[in-house]
Tab-separated table of C-alpha atoms in Angstrom:
chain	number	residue	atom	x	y	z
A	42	UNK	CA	-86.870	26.831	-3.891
A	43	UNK	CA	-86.326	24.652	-1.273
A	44	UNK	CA	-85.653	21.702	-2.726
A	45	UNK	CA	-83.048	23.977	-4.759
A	46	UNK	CA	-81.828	24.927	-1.393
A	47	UNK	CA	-81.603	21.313	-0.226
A	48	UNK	CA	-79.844	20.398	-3.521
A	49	UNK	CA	-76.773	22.860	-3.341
A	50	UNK	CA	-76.015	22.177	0.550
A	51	UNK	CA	-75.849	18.374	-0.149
A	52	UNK	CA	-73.328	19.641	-3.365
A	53	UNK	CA	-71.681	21.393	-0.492
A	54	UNK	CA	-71.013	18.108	2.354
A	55	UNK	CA	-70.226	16.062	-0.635
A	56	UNK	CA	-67.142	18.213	-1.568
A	57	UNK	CA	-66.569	18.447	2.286
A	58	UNK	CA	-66.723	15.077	2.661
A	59	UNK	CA	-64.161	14.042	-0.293
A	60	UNK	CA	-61.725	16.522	0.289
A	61	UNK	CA	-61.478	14.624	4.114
A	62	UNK	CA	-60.082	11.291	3.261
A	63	UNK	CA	-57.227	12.620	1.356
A	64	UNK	CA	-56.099	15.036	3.736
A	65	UNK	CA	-56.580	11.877	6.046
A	66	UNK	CA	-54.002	9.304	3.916
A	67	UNK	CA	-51.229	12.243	3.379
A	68	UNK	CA	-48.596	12.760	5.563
A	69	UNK	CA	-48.605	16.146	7.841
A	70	UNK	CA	-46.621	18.980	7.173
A	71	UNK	CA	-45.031	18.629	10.403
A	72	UNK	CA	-43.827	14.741	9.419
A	73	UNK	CA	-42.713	16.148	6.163
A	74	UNK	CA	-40.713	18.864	8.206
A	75	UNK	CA	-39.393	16.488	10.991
A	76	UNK	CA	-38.470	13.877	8.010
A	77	UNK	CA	-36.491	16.491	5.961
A	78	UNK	CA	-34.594	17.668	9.350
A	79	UNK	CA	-33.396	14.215	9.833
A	80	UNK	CA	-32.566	13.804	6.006
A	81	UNK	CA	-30.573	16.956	6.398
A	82	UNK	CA	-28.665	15.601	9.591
A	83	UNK	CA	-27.736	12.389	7.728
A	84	UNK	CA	-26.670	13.968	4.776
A	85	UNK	CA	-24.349	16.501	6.686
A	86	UNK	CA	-23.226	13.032	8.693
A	87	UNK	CA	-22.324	11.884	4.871
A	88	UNK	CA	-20.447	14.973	3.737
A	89	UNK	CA	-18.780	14.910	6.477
A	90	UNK	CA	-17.553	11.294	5.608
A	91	UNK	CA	-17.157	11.907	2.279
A	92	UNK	CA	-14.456	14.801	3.079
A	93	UNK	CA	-12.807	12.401	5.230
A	94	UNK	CA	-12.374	10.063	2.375
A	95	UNK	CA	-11.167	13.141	0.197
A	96	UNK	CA	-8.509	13.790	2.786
A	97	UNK	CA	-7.133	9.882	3.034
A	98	UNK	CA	-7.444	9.750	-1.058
A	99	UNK	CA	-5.081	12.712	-1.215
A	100	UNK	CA	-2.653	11.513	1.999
A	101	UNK	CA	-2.402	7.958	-0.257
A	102	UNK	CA	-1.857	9.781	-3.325
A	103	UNK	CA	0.817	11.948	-1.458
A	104	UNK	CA	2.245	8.825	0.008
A	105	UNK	CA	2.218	6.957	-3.199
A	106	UNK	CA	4.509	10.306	-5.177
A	107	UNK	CA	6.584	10.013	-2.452
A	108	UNK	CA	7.245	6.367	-2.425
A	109	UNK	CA	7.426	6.684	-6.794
A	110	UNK	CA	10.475	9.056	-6.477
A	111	UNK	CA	11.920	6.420	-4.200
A	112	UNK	CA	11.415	3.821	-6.433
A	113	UNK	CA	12.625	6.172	-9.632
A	114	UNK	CA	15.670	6.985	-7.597
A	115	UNK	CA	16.318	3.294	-6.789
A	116	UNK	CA	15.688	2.436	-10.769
A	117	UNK	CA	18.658	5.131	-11.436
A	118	UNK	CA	21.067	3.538	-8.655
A	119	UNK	CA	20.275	-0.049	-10.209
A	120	UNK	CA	21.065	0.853	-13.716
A	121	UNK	CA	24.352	2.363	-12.348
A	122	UNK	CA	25.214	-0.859	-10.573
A	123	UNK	CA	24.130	-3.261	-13.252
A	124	UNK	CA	26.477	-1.369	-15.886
A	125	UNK	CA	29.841	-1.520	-13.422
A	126	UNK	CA	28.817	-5.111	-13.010
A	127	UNK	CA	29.156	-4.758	-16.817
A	128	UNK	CA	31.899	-2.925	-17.147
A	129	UNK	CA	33.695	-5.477	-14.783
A	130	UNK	CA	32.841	-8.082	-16.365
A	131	UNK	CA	34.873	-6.867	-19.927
A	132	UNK	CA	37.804	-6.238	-17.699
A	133	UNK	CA	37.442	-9.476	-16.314
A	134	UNK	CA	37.107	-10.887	-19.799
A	135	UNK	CA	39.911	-8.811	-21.049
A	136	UNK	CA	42.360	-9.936	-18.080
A	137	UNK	CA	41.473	-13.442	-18.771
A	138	UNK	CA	42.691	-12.997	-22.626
A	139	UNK	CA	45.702	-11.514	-20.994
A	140	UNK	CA	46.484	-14.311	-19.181
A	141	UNK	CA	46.056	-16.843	-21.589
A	142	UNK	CA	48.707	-14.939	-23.875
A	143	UNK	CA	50.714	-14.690	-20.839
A	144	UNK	CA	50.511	-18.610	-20.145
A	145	UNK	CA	51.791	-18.768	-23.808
A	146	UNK	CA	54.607	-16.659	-22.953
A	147	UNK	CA	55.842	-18.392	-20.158
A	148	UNK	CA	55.068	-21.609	-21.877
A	149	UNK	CA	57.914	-20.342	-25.180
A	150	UNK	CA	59.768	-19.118	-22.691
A	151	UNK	CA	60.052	-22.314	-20.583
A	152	UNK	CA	60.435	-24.309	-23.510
A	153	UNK	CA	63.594	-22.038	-25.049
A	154	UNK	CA	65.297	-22.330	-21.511
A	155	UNK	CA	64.773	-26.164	-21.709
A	156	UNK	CA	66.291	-26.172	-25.408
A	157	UNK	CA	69.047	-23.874	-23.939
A	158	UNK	CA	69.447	-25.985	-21.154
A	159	UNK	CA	70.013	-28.979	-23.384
A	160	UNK	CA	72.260	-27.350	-26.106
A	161	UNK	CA	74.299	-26.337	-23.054
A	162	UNK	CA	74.267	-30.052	-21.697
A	163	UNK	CA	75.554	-31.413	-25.016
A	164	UNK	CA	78.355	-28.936	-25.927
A	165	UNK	CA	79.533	-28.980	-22.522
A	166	UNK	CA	79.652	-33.017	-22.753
A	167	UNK	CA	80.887	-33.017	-25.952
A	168	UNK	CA	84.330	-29.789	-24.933
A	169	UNK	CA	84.470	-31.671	-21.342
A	170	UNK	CA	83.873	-35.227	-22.032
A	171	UNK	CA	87.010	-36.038	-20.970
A	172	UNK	CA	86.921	-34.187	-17.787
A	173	UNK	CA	90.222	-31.991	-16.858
A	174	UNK	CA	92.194	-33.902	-19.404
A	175	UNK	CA	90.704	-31.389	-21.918
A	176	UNK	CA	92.856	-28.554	-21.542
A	177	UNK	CA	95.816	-30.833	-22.011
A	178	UNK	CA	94.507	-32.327	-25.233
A	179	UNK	CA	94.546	-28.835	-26.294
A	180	UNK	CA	97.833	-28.005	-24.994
A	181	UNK	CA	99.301	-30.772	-26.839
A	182	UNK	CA	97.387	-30.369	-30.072
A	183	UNK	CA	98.045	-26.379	-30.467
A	184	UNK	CA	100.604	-26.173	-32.807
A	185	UNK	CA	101.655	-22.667	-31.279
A	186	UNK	CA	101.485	-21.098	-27.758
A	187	UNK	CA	99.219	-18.648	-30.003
A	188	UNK	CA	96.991	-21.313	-30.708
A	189	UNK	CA	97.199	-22.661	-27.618
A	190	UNK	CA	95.445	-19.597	-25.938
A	191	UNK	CA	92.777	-19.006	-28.929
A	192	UNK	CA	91.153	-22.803	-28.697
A	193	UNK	CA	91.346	-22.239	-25.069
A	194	UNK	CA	89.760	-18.651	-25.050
A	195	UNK	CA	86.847	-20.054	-27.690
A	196	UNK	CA	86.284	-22.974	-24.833
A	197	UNK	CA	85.586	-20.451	-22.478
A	198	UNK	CA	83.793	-17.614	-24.702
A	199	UNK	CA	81.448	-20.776	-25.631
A	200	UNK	CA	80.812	-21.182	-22.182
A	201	UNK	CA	79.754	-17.805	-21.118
A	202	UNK	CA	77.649	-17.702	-23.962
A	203	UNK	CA	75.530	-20.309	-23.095
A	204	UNK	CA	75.436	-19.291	-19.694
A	205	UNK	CA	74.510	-16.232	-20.430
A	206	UNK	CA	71.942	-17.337	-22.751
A	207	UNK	CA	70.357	-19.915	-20.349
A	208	UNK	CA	70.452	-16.607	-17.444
A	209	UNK	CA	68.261	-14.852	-19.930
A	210	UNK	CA	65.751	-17.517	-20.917
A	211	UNK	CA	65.366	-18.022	-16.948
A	212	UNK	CA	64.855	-14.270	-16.862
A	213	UNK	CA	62.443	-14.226	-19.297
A	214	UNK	CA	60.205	-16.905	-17.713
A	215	UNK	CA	60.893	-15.482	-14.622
A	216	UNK	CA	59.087	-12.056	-15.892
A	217	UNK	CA	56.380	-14.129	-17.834
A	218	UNK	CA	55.289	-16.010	-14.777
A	219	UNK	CA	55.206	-12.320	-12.483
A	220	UNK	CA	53.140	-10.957	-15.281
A	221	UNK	CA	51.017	-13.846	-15.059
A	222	UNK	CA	50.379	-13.751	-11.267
A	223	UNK	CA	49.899	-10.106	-11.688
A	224	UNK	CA	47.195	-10.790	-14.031
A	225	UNK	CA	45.588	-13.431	-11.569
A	226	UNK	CA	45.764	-11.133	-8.642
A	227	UNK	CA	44.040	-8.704	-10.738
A	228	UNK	CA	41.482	-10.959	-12.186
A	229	UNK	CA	40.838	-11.660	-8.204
A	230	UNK	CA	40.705	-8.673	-7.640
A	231	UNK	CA	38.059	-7.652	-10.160
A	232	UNK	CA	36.292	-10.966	-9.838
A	233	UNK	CA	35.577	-9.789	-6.158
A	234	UNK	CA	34.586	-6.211	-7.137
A	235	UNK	CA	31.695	-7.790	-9.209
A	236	UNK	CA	30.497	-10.258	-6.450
A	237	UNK	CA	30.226	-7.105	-3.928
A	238	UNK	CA	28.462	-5.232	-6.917
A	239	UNK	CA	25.991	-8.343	-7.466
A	240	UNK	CA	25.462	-8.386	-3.685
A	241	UNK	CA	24.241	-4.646	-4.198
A	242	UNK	CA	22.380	-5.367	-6.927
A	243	UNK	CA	20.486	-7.940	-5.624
A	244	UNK	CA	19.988	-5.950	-2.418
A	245	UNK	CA	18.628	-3.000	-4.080
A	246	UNK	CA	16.479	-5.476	-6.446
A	247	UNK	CA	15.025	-6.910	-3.266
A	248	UNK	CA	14.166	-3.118	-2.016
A	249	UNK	CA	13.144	-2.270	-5.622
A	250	UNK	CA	10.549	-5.122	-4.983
A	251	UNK	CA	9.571	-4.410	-1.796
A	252	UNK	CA	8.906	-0.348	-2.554
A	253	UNK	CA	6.772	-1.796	-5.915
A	254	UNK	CA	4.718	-4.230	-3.957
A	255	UNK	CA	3.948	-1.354	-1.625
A	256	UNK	CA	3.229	0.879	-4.291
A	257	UNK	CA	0.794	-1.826	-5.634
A	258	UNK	CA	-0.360	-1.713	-2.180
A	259	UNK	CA	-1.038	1.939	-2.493
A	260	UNK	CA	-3.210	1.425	-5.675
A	261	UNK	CA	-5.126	-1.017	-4.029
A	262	UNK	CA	-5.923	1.190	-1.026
A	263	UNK	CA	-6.775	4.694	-3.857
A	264	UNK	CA	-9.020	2.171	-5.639
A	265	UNK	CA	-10.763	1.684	-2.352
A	266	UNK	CA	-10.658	5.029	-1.388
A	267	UNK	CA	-12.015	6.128	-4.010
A	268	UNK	CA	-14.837	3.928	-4.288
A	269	UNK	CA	-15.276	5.069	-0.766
A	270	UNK	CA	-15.625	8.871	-2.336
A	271	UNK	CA	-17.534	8.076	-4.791
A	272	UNK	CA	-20.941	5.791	-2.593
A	273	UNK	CA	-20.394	8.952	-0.382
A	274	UNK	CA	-20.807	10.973	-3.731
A	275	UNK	CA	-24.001	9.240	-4.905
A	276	UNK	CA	-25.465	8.815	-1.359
A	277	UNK	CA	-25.542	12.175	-1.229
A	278	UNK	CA	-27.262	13.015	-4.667
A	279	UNK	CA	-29.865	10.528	-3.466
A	280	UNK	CA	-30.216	12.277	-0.081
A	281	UNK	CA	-30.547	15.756	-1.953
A	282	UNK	CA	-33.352	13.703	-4.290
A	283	UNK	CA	-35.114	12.753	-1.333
A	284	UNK	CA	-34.939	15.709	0.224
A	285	UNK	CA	-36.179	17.666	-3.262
A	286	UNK	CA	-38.927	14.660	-2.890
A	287	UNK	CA	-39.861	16.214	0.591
A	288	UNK	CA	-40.099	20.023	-0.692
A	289	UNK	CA	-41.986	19.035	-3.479
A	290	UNK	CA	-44.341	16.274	-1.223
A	291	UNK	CA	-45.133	19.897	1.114
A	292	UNK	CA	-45.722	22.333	-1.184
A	293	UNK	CA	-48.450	19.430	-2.687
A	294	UNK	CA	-49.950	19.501	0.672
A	295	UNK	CA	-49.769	23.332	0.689
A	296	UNK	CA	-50.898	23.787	-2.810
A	297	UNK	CA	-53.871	21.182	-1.722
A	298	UNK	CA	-54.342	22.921	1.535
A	299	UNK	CA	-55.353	26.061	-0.586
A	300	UNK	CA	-57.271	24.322	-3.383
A	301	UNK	CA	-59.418	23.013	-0.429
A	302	UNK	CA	-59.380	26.264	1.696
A	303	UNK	CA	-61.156	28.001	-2.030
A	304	UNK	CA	-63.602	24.792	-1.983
A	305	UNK	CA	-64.670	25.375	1.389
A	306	UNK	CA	-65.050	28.886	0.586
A	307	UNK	CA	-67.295	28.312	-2.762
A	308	UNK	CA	-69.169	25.380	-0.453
A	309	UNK	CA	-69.553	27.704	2.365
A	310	UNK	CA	-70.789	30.139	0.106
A	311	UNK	CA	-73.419	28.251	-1.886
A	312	UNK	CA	-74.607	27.426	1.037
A	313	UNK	CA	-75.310	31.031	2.139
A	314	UNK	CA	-76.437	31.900	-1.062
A	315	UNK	CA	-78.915	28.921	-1.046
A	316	UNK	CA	-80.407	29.928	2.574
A	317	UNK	CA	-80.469	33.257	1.159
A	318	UNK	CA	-82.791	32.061	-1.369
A	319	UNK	CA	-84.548	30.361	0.723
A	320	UNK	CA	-84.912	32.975	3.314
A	321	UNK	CA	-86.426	35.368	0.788
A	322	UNK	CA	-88.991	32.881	-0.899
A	323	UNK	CA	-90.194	32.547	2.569
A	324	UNK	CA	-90.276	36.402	3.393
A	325	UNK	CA	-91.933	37.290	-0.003
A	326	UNK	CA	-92.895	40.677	-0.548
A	327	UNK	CA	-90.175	41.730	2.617
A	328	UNK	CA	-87.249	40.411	0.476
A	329	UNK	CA	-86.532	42.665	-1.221
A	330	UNK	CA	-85.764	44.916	1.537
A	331	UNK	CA	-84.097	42.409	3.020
A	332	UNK	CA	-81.809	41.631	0.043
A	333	UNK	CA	-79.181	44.839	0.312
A	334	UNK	CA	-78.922	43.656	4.290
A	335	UNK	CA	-78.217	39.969	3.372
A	336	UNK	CA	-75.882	40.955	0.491
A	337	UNK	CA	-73.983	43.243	2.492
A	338	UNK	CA	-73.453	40.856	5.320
A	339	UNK	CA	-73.111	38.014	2.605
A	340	UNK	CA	-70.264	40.540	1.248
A	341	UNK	CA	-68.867	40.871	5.303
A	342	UNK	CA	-68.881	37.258	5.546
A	343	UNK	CA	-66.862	36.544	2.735
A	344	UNK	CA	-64.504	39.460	3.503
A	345	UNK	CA	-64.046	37.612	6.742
A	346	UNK	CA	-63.164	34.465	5.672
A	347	UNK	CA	-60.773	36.087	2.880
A	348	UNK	CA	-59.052	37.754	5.635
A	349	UNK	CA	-58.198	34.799	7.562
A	350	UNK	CA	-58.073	33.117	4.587
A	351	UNK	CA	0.110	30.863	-5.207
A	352	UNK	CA	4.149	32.204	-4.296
A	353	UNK	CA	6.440	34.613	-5.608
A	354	UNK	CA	7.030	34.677	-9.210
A	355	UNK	CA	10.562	36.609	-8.919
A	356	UNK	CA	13.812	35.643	-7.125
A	357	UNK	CA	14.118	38.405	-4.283
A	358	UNK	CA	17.404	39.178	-3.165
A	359	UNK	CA	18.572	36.963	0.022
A	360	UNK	CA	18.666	38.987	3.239
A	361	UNK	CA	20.505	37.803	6.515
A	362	UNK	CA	22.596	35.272	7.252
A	363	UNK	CA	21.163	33.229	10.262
A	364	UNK	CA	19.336	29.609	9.712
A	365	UNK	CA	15.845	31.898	10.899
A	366	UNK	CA	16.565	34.212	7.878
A	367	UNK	CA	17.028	31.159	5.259
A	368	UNK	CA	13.710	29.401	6.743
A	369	UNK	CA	11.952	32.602	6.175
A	370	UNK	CA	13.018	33.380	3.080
A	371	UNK	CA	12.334	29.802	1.867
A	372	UNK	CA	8.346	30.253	3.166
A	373	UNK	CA	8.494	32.591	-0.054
A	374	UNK	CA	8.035	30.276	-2.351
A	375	UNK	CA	5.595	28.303	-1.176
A	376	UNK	CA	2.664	27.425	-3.726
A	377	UNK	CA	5.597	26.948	-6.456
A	378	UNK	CA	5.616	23.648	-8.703
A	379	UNK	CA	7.259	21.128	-8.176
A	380	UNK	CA	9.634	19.936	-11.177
A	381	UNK	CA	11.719	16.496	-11.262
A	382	UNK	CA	15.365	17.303	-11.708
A	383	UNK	CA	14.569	21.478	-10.981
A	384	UNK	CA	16.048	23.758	-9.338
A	385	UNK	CA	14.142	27.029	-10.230
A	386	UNK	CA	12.459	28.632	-6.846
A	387	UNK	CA	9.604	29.867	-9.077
A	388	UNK	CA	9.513	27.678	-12.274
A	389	UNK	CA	9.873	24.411	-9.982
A	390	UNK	CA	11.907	21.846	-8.107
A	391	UNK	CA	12.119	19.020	-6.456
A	392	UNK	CA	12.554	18.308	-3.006
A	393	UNK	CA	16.895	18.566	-3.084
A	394	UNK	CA	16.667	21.367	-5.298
A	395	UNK	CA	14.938	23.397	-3.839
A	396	UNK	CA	17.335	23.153	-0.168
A	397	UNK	CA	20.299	23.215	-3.066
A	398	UNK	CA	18.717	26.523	-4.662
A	399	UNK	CA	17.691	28.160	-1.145
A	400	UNK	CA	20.766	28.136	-0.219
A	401	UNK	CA	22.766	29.424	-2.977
A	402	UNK	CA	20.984	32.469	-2.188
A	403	UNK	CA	23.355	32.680	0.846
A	404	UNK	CA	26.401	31.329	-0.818
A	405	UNK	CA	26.573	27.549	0.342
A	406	UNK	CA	27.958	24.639	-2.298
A	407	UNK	CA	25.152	21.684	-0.970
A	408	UNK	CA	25.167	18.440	-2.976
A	409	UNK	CA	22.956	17.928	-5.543
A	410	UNK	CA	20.603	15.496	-4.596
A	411	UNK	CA	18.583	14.211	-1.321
A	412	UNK	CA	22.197	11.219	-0.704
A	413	UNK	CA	24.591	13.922	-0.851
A	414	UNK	CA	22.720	16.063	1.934
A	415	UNK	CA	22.329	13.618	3.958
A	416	UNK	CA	25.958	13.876	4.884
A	417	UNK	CA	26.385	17.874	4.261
A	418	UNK	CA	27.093	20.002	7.467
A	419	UNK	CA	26.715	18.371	10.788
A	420	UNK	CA	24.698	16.147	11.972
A	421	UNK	CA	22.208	17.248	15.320
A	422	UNK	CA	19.282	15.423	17.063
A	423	UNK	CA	15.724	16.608	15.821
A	424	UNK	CA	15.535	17.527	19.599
A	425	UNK	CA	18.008	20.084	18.720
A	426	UNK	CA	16.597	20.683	15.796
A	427	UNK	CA	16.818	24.897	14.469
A	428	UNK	CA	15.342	26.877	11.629
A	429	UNK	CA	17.108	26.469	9.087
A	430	UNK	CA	18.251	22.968	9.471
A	431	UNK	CA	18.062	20.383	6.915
A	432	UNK	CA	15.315	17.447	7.788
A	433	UNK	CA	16.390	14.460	6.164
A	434	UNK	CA	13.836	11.341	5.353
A	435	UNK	CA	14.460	8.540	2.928
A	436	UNK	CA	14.786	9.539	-0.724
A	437	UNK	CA	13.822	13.194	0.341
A	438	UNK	CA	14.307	16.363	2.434
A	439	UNK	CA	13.030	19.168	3.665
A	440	UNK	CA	13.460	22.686	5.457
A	441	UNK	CA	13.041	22.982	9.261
A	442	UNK	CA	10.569	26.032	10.562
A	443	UNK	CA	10.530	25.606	14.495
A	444	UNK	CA	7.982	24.201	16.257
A	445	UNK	CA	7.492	20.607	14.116
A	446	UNK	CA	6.918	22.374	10.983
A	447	UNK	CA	8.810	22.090	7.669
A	448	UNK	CA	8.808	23.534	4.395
A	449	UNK	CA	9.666	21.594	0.961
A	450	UNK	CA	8.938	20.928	-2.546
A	451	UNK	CA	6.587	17.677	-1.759
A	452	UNK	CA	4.940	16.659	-4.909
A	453	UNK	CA	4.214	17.387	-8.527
A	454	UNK	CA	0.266	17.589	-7.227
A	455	UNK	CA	1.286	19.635	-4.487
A	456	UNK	CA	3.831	21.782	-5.346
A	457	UNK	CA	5.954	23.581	-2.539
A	458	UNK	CA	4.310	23.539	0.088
A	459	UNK	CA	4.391	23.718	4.192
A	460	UNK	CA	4.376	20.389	5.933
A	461	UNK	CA	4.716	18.738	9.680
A	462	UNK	CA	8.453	16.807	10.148
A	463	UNK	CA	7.161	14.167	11.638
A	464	UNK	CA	4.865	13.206	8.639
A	465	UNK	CA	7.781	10.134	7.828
A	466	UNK	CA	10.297	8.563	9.678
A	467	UNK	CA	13.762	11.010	10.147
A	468	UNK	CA	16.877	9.921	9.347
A	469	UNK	CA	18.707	12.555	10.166
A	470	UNK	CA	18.988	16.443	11.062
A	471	UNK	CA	22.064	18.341	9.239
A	472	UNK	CA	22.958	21.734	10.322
A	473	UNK	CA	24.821	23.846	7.710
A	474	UNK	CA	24.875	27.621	9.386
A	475	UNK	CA	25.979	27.938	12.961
């Protein structure tokens, strides 16, 4: 029995003994803990980042809308320009024809007054050749006083005639040629109408470019951005991995905490049992006396151990009639799309349309679109700036609050929606109530 004895305790220190060395080469709980904790800090460090570079991609895309409708409103004002340039250039065409048939006028007229001129020349040589002799020859040759007067009379009729004739071939020319000149002060005219359009062509060209390039600009920098977003995105499913890893790496060590808590428990108990056995071989006949005693404090022992062990969808009727009232009943429709070209406070509008349609409510006539506002009411500093006022920014516009904020139809992505006024540069500030 003893060597029995001796043969289960050794079993015992030998499962001791190997469950030491691993507990030895696996990190602690408490590293695990500390390791997660700083995990958790530098992935909180990265969302934090990553929302960040949420909030710059949609302040570029924002930027970017804006700077399209520029650039779409630019495209309109070129296509306008380019067809008067067009249009001029027919009339220019046309006035040139004109002139060339009025060159050919004034050339048949010129050349009937010469003709005139010359037929003149040659009768009047031909009646007064003989200078003031003439009328005697006639005197002399009538055969009556009758006669006398008649050849004289047809001398004279045949000299008004062709006076009168060469008057109205000079007339003609005369007319030709004004016509002419007319023409050429015209063509001129039109000729310098196109060069100031091409001037305003070419300047809007050069803008058209410059807006493009930064729009290009503005792809460049969303591209980054969101490659920014998206290493922020993946950093932090690798953080969350690692952090799984850590869970999973503790509840090992507290899965093999237990699994060697039970094998210290079956070693510690073979090892009573064994002295137990021992104990009795050596007592003999007293053993079995002994045996309830050791089995109940056997059955202590191990009792021991296993005790420690949105908007408005309607129109509502406008109230008021101070710039405060129109601001506030503008803030209705907030959350509204935006529509290109709308001017529906619930089914969408863009940026003019909406101040146009606000304002209807009240009775006002605004213009149309963002150019035409820009010059309605009266101009005021943004110091001076009221509810109600009109904030004015290139290619769009918006509705003053009070206190630097404004409301306006921003975007197709954003919809109407409230803003700050001094997100862009301000043109200017009109005033249309008060």
């Amino acid at each position: 029995m003893c060597r029995k004895y001796k043969t289960m305790l050794a079993f015992a220190l030998a499962v001791l003994m190997a469950l030491q060395p691993m507990a030895a080469a696996a990190k602690t709980r408490e590293e695990i803990q500390q390791e997660r904790e700083q995990k958790k800090n530098e992935q909180k460090n990265t969302q934090s980042q990553y929302k960040e570079s949420q909030g710059k991609l949609s302040d570029l895309q924002e930027e970017q809308d804006v700077l399209q409708e520029e650039i779409d409103e630019l495209d309109s004002q070129l296509v306008e320009v380019l067809a008067s340039v067009s249009l001029m250039e027919d009339q220019i065409a046309d006035t040139e024809t004109q002139i060339e048939k009025a060159q050919e006028d004034y050339d048949a007229a010129k050349a009937q007054e010469d003709a005139q001129y010359q037929a003149m020349k040659k009768r009047i040589r031909y009646l007064y050749k003989k200078g003031e002799t003439s009328y005697v020859e006639i005197l002399v040759k009538a055969s009556s006083w009758n006669d006398m007067l008649n050849q004289a009379s047809y001398v004279e009729k045949l000299y008004e005639y062709d006076r009168q004739m060469l008057e109205r071939y000079i007339l003609i020319k005369e007319e030709v040629a004004q016509k002419k000149n007319d023409l050429e002060d015209k063509k001129s005219d039109l000729e310098a109408q196109k060069y100031e359009l091409q001037e305003e062509q070419a300047s809007m060209q050069e803008m058209l470019d410059e807006k493009k390039a930064a729009s290009s600009d503005y792809e460049v920098q969303i591209a980054k951005a969101r490659q920014e977003a998206a290493t922020y995105k993946a950093l932090i499913k690798q953080q969350n991995a690692e952090i799984a890893q850590l869970d999973e790496e503790e509840n090992a060590i507290i899965r093999a905490e237990e699994e060697r808590r039970k094998a210290e428990e079956a070693a510690r108990a073979a090892a009573e049992k064994a002295a137990k056995e021992a104990k009795e071989a050596q007592e003999g006949k007293k053993s079995t006396d002994s045996s309830g005693a050791s089995e109940s404090s056997s059955s202590k022992s191990k009792e021991t151990v296993t005790a420690s062990s949105g908007g408005l969808q309607s129109v509502p009727p406008a109230s008021g009639s101070s710039g405060s009232d129109i601001a506030a009943y503008a803030c209705q429709f907030v959350g509204n799309p935006y529509v290109s070209g709308g001017t529906s406070l619930t089914n969408g509008a863009d940026c003019s349309g909406f101040i146009w349609a606000v304002y209807k409510q009240y009775g006002y006539s605004l213009p149309r679109n963002s150019t035409g506002q820009r010059s309605a009411g009266r101009e005021v500093s943004y110091e001076e700036a009221r509810p109600g006022d009109i904030i004015c920014y290139a290619g769009h516009v918006a509705l003053y609050l009070g206190g630097g904020r404004i409301v306006h139809a921003s975007t197709a992505r954003t919809g109407i929606k409230y803003g700050y006024a001094n997100y862009r540069p301000i043109l200017t500030v009109r005033r249309i109530v008060g």
